[in-house]
PDB file of C-alpha atoms in Angstrom:
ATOM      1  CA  UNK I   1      85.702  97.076  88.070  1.00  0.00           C
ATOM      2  CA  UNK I   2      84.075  93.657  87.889  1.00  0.00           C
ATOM      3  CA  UNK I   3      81.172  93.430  85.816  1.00  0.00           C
ATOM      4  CA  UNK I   4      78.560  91.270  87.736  1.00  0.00           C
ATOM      5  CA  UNK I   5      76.364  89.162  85.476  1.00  0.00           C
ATOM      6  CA  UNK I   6      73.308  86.954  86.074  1.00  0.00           C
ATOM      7  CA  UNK I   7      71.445  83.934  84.019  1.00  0.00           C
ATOM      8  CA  UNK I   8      68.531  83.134  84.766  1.00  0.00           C
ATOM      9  CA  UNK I   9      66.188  80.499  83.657  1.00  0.00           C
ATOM     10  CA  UNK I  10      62.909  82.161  84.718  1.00  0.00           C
ATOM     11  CA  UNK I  11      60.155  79.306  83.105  1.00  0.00           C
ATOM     12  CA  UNK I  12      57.258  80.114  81.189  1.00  0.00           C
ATOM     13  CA  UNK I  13      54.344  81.128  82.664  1.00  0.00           C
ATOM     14  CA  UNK I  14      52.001  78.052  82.641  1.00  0.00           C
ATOM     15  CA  UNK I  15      48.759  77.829  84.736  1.00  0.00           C
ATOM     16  CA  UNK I  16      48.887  73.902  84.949  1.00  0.00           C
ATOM     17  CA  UNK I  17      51.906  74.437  87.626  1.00  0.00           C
ATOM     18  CA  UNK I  18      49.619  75.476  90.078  1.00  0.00           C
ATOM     19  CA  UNK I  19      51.362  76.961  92.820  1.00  0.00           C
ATOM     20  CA  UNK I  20      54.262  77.359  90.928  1.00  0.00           C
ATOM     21  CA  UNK I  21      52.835  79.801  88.651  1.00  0.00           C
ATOM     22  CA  UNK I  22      54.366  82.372  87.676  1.00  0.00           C
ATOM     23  CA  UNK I  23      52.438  85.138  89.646  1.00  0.00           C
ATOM     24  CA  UNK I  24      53.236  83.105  92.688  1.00  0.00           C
ATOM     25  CA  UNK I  25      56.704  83.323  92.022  1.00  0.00           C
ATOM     26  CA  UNK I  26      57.303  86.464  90.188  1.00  0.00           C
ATOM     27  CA  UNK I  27      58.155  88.875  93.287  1.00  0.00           C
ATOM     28  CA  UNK I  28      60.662  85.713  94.441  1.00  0.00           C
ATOM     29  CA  UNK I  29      62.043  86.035  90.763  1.00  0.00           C
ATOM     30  CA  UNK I  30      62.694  89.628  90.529  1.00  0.00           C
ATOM     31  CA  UNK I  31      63.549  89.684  94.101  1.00  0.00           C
ATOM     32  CA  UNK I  32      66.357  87.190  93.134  1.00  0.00           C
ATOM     33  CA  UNK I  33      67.657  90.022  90.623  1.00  0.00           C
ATOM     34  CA  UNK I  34      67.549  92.924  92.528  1.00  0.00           C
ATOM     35  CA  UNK I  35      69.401  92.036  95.927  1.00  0.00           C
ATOM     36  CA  UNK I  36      73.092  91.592  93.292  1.00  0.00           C
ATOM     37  CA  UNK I  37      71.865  94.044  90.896  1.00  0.00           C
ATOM     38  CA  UNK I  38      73.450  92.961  88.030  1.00  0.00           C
ATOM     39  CA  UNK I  39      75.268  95.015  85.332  1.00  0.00           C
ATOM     40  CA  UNK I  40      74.131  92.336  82.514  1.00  0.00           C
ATOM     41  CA  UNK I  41      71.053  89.912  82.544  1.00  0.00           C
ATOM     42  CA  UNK I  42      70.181  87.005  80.790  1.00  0.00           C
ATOM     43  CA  UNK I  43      66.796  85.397  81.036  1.00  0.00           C
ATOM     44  CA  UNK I  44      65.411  82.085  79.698  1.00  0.00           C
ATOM     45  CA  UNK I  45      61.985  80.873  78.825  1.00  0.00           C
ATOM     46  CA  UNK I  46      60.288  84.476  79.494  1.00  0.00           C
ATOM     47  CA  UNK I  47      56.667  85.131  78.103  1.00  0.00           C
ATOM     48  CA  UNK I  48      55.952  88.380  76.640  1.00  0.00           C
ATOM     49  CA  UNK I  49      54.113  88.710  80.212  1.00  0.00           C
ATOM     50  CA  UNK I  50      57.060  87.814  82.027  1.00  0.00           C
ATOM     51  CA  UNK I  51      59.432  90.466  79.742  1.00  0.00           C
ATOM     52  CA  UNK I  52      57.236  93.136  80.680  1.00  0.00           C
ATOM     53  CA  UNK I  53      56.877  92.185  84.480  1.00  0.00           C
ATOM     54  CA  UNK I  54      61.073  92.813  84.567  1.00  0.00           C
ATOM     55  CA  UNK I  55      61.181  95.264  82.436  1.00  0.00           C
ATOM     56  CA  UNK I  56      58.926  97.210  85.150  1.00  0.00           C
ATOM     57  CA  UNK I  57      60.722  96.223  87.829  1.00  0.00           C
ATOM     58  CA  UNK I  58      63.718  97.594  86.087  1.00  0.00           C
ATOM     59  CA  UNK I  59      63.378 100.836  84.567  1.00  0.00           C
ATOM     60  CA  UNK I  60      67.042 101.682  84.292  1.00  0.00           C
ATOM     61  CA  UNK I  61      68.014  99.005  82.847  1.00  0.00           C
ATOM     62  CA  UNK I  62      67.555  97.945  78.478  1.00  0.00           C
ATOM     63  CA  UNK I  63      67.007  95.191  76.702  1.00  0.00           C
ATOM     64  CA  UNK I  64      65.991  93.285  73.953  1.00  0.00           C
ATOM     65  CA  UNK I  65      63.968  90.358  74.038  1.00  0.00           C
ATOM     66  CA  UNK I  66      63.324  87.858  71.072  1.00  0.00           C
ATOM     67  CA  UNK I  67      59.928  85.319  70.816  1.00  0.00           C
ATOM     68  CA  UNK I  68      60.356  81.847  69.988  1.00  0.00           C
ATOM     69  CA  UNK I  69      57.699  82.352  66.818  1.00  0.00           C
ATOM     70  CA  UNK I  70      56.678  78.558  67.352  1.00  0.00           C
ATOM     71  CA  UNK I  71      53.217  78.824  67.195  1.00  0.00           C
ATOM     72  CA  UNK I  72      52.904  77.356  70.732  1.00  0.00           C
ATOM     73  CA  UNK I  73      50.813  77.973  73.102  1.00  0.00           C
ATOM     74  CA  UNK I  74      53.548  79.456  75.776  1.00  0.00           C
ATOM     75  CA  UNK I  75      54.995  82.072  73.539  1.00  0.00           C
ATOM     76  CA  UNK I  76      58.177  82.048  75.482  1.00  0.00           C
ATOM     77  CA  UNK I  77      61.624  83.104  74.506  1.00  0.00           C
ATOM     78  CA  UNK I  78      64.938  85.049  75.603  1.00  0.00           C
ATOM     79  CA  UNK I  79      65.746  88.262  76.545  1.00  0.00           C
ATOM     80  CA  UNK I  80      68.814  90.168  78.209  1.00  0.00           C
ATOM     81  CA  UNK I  81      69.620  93.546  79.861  1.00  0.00           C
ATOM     82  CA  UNK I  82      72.197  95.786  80.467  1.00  0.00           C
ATOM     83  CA  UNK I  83      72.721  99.198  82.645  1.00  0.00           C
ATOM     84  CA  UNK I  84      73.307 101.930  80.163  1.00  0.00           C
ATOM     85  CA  UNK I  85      74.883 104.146  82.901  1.00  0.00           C
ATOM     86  CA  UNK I  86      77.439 100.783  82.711  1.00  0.00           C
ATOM     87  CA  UNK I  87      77.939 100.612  79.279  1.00  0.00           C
ATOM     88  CA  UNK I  88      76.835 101.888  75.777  1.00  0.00           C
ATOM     89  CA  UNK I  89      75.072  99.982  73.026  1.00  0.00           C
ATOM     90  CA  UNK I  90      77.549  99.689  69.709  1.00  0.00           C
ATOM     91  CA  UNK I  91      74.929  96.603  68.099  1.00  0.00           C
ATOM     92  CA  UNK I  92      72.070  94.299  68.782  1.00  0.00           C
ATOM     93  CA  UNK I  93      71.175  90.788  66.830  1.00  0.00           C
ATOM     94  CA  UNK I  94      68.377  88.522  67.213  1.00  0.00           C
ATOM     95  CA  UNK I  95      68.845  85.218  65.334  1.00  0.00           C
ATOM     96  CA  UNK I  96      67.422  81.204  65.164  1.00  0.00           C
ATOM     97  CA  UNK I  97      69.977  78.541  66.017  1.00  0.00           C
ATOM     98  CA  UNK I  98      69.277  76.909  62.415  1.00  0.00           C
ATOM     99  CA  UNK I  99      70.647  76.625  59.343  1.00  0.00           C
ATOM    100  CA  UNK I 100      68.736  79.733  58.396  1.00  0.00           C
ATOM    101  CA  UNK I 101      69.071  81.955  61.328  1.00  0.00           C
ATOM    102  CA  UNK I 102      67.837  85.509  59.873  1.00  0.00           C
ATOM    103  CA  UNK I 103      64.200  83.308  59.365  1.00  0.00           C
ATOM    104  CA  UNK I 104      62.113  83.885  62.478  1.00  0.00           C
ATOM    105  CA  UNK I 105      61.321  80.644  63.631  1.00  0.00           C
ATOM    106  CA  UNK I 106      63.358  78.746  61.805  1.00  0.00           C
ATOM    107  CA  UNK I 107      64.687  75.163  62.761  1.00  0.00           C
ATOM    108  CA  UNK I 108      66.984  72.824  61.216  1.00  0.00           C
ATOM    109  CA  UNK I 109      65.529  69.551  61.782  1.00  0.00           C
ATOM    110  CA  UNK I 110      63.033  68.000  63.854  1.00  0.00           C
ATOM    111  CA  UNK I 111      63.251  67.957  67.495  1.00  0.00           C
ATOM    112  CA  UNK I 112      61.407  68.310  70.869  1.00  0.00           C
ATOM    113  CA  UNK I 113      61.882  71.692  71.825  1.00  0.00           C
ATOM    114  CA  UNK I 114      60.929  73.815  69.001  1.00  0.00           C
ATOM    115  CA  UNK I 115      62.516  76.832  67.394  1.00  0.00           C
ATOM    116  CA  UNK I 116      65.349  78.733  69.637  1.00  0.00           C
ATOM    117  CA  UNK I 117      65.992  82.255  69.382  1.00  0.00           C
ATOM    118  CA  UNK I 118      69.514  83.782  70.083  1.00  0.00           C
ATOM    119  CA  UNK I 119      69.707  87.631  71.622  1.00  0.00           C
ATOM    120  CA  UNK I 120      72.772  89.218  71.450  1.00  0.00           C
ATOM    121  CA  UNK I 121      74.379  92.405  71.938  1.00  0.00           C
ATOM    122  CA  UNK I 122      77.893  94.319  71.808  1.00  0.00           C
ATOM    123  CA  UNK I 123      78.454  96.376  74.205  1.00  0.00           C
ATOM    124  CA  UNK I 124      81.149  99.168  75.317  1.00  0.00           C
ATOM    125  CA  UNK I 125      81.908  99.595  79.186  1.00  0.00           C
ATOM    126  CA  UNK I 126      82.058 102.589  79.918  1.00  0.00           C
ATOM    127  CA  UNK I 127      84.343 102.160  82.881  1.00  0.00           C
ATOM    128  CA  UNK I 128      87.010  99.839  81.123  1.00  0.00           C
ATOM    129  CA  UNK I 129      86.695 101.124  77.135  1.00  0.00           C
ATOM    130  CA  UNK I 130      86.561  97.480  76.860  1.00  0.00           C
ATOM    131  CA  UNK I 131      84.272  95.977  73.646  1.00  0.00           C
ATOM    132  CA  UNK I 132      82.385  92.639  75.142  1.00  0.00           C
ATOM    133  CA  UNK I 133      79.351  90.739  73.206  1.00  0.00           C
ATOM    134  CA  UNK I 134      76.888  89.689  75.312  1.00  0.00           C
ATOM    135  CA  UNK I 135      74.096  86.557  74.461  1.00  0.00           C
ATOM    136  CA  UNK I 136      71.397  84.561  75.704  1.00  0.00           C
ATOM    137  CA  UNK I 137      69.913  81.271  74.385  1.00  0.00           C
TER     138      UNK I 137
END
Protein backbone atom coordinates (compact mmCIF):
# COMPACT_ATOMS: atom_id res chain seq x y z
CA UNK A 1 0.00 0.00 0.00
CA UNK A 2 1.52 3.34 -0.97
CA UNK A 3 2.05 5.63 1.72
CA UNK A 4 0.95 9.15 0.45
CA UNK A 5 2.98 12.00 1.91
CA UNK A 6 2.69 15.80 1.74
CA UNK A 7 5.24 18.95 2.40
CA UNK A 8 4.07 21.81 2.83
CA UNK A 9 5.53 25.18 3.28
CA UNK A 10 2.56 26.86 5.00
CA UNK A 11 4.35 30.65 5.87
CA UNK A 12 4.17 32.34 9.01
CA UNK A 13 1.42 34.15 9.92
CA UNK A 14 2.35 37.87 9.37
CA UNK A 15 -0.24 40.73 9.34
CA UNK A 16 1.95 43.01 6.99
CA UNK A 17 0.85 40.47 4.00
CA UNK A 18 -2.38 41.85 3.95
CA UNK A 19 -4.56 39.77 2.04
CA UNK A 20 -2.34 37.08 2.19
CA UNK A 21 -2.67 36.59 5.77
CA UNK A 22 -2.90 33.75 7.12
CA UNK A 23 -6.66 33.77 8.18
CA UNK A 24 -7.36 34.58 4.59
CA UNK A 25 -5.70 31.63 3.52
CA UNK A 26 -6.00 29.14 6.22
CA UNK A 27 -9.31 27.24 4.98
CA UNK A 28 -7.35 27.22 1.27
CA UNK A 29 -4.37 25.66 3.34
CA UNK A 30 -6.06 22.97 5.15
CA UNK A 31 -8.34 22.51 2.30
CA UNK A 32 -5.13 21.71 0.28
CA UNK A 33 -4.49 18.79 2.95
CA UNK A 34 -7.60 17.27 3.26
CA UNK A 35 -8.83 16.58 -0.45
CA UNK A 36 -5.29 13.71 -0.62
CA UNK A 37 -5.46 13.04 2.95
CA UNK A 38 -2.17 12.22 3.59
CA UNK A 39 -0.75 9.35 5.72
CA UNK A 40 2.41 11.66 6.75
CA UNK A 41 2.65 15.57 6.87
CA UNK A 42 5.28 17.88 6.91
CA UNK A 43 4.77 21.56 7.47
CA UNK A 44 7.15 24.55 7.25
CA UNK A 45 7.20 27.95 8.82
CA UNK A 46 3.97 27.18 11.12
CA UNK A 47 3.23 29.57 14.15
CA UNK A 48 2.11 28.08 17.28
CA UNK A 49 -1.34 29.60 15.86
CA UNK A 50 -1.02 27.93 12.71
CA UNK A 51 -0.03 24.28 14.62
CA UNK A 52 -3.10 24.49 16.46
CA UNK A 53 -5.40 25.63 13.48
CA UNK A 54 -4.26 21.91 11.78
CA UNK A 55 -4.12 20.20 14.54
CA UNK A 56 -8.05 21.02 14.79
CA UNK A 57 -8.73 20.38 11.54
CA UNK A 58 -7.15 17.05 12.07
CA UNK A 59 -8.08 15.26 15.05
CA UNK A 60 -7.00 11.81 13.97
CA UNK A 61 -4.03 12.54 13.05
CA UNK A 62 -0.45 13.23 15.71
CA UNK A 63 2.24 15.19 15.70
CA UNK A 64 4.94 16.95 17.05
CA UNK A 65 5.83 20.32 16.35
CA UNK A 66 9.19 22.12 17.35
CA UNK A 67 9.58 26.33 17.75
CA UNK A 68 12.36 28.02 16.23
CA UNK A 69 13.35 29.60 19.96
CA UNK A 70 14.80 32.73 18.01
CA UNK A 71 13.45 35.31 19.90
CA UNK A 72 11.66 36.70 16.81
CA UNK A 73 8.80 38.17 16.49
CA UNK A 74 7.05 35.29 14.15
CA UNK A 75 7.67 32.41 16.44
CA UNK A 76 7.48 30.03 13.57
CA UNK A 77 8.86 26.58 13.19
CA UNK A 78 8.18 22.85 11.92
CA UNK A 79 5.93 20.35 12.63
CA UNK A 80 4.77 16.88 11.07
CA UNK A 81 1.91 14.33 11.38
CA UNK A 82 1.14 10.98 10.96
CA UNK A 83 -2.23 8.67 11.06
CA UNK A 84 -1.82 6.38 13.99
CA UNK A 85 -4.49 3.99 12.55
CA UNK A 86 -1.43 3.96 9.64
CA UNK A 87 1.32 3.42 11.69
CA UNK A 88 2.68 3.28 15.33
CA UNK A 89 5.11 5.63 17.03
CA UNK A 90 8.59 3.59 17.99
CA UNK A 91 10.57 7.41 18.67
CA UNK A 92 10.35 11.12 18.30
CA UNK A 93 13.47 13.80 18.16
CA UNK A 94 13.47 17.42 17.99
CA UNK A 95 16.93 18.90 17.26
CA UNK A 96 18.86 22.43 15.87
CA UNK A 97 20.77 22.06 12.62
CA UNK A 98 24.05 23.33 14.56
CA UNK A 99 26.94 22.19 15.88
CA UNK A 100 25.08 21.77 19.13
CA UNK A 101 21.80 20.39 18.15
CA UNK A 102 20.30 19.13 21.68
CA UNK A 103 20.59 23.31 22.56
CA UNK A 104 17.23 24.85 21.71
CA UNK A 105 18.00 27.51 19.52
CA UNK A 106 21.19 26.90 18.78
CA UNK A 107 23.10 28.06 15.54
CA UNK A 108 26.44 27.53 14.25
CA UNK A 109 27.40 30.69 12.76
CA UNK A 110 25.88 33.76 11.67
CA UNK A 111 23.37 33.88 9.02
CA UNK A 112 20.05 35.38 7.75
CA UNK A 113 17.56 33.04 8.71
CA UNK A 114 17.99 32.31 12.27
CA UNK A 115 17.98 29.12 14.27
CA UNK A 116 16.32 25.89 12.41
CA UNK A 117 14.68 23.24 14.20
CA UNK A 118 14.61 19.57 12.88
CA UNK A 119 11.32 17.22 13.82
CA UNK A 120 11.67 13.81 13.35
CA UNK A 121 10.06 10.65 13.99
CA UNK A 122 10.36 6.69 13.45
CA UNK A 123 7.64 5.19 12.65
CA UNK A 124 6.22 1.44 12.12
CA UNK A 125 3.48 0.86 9.32
CA UNK A 126 1.26 -1.00 10.37
CA UNK A 127 0.24 -2.35 7.00
CA UNK A 128 3.87 -3.21 5.69
CA UNK A 129 5.86 -4.01 9.30
CA UNK A 130 8.14 -1.74 7.57
CA UNK A 131 10.47 0.75 10.06
CA UNK A 132 10.64 4.37 8.10
CA UNK A 133 12.00 7.79 9.84
CA UNK A 134 10.17 10.53 8.98
CA UNK A 135 11.57 14.57 9.19
CA UNK A 136 10.82 18.01 8.52
CA UNK A 137 13.14 21.07 8.35
Amino acid sequence: MPVKVITFNIRYSEAEDGANSWPFRKDLAIETVSDPAPDLLALQEPTEKQWNDFTGAFPRMKGIFADAHDGGPYQHGVALMYRPERFDLTGQRIFWQSDTPDIPGSISGPNDWGPRPTVAVRLKDRQTGRNIAFACT
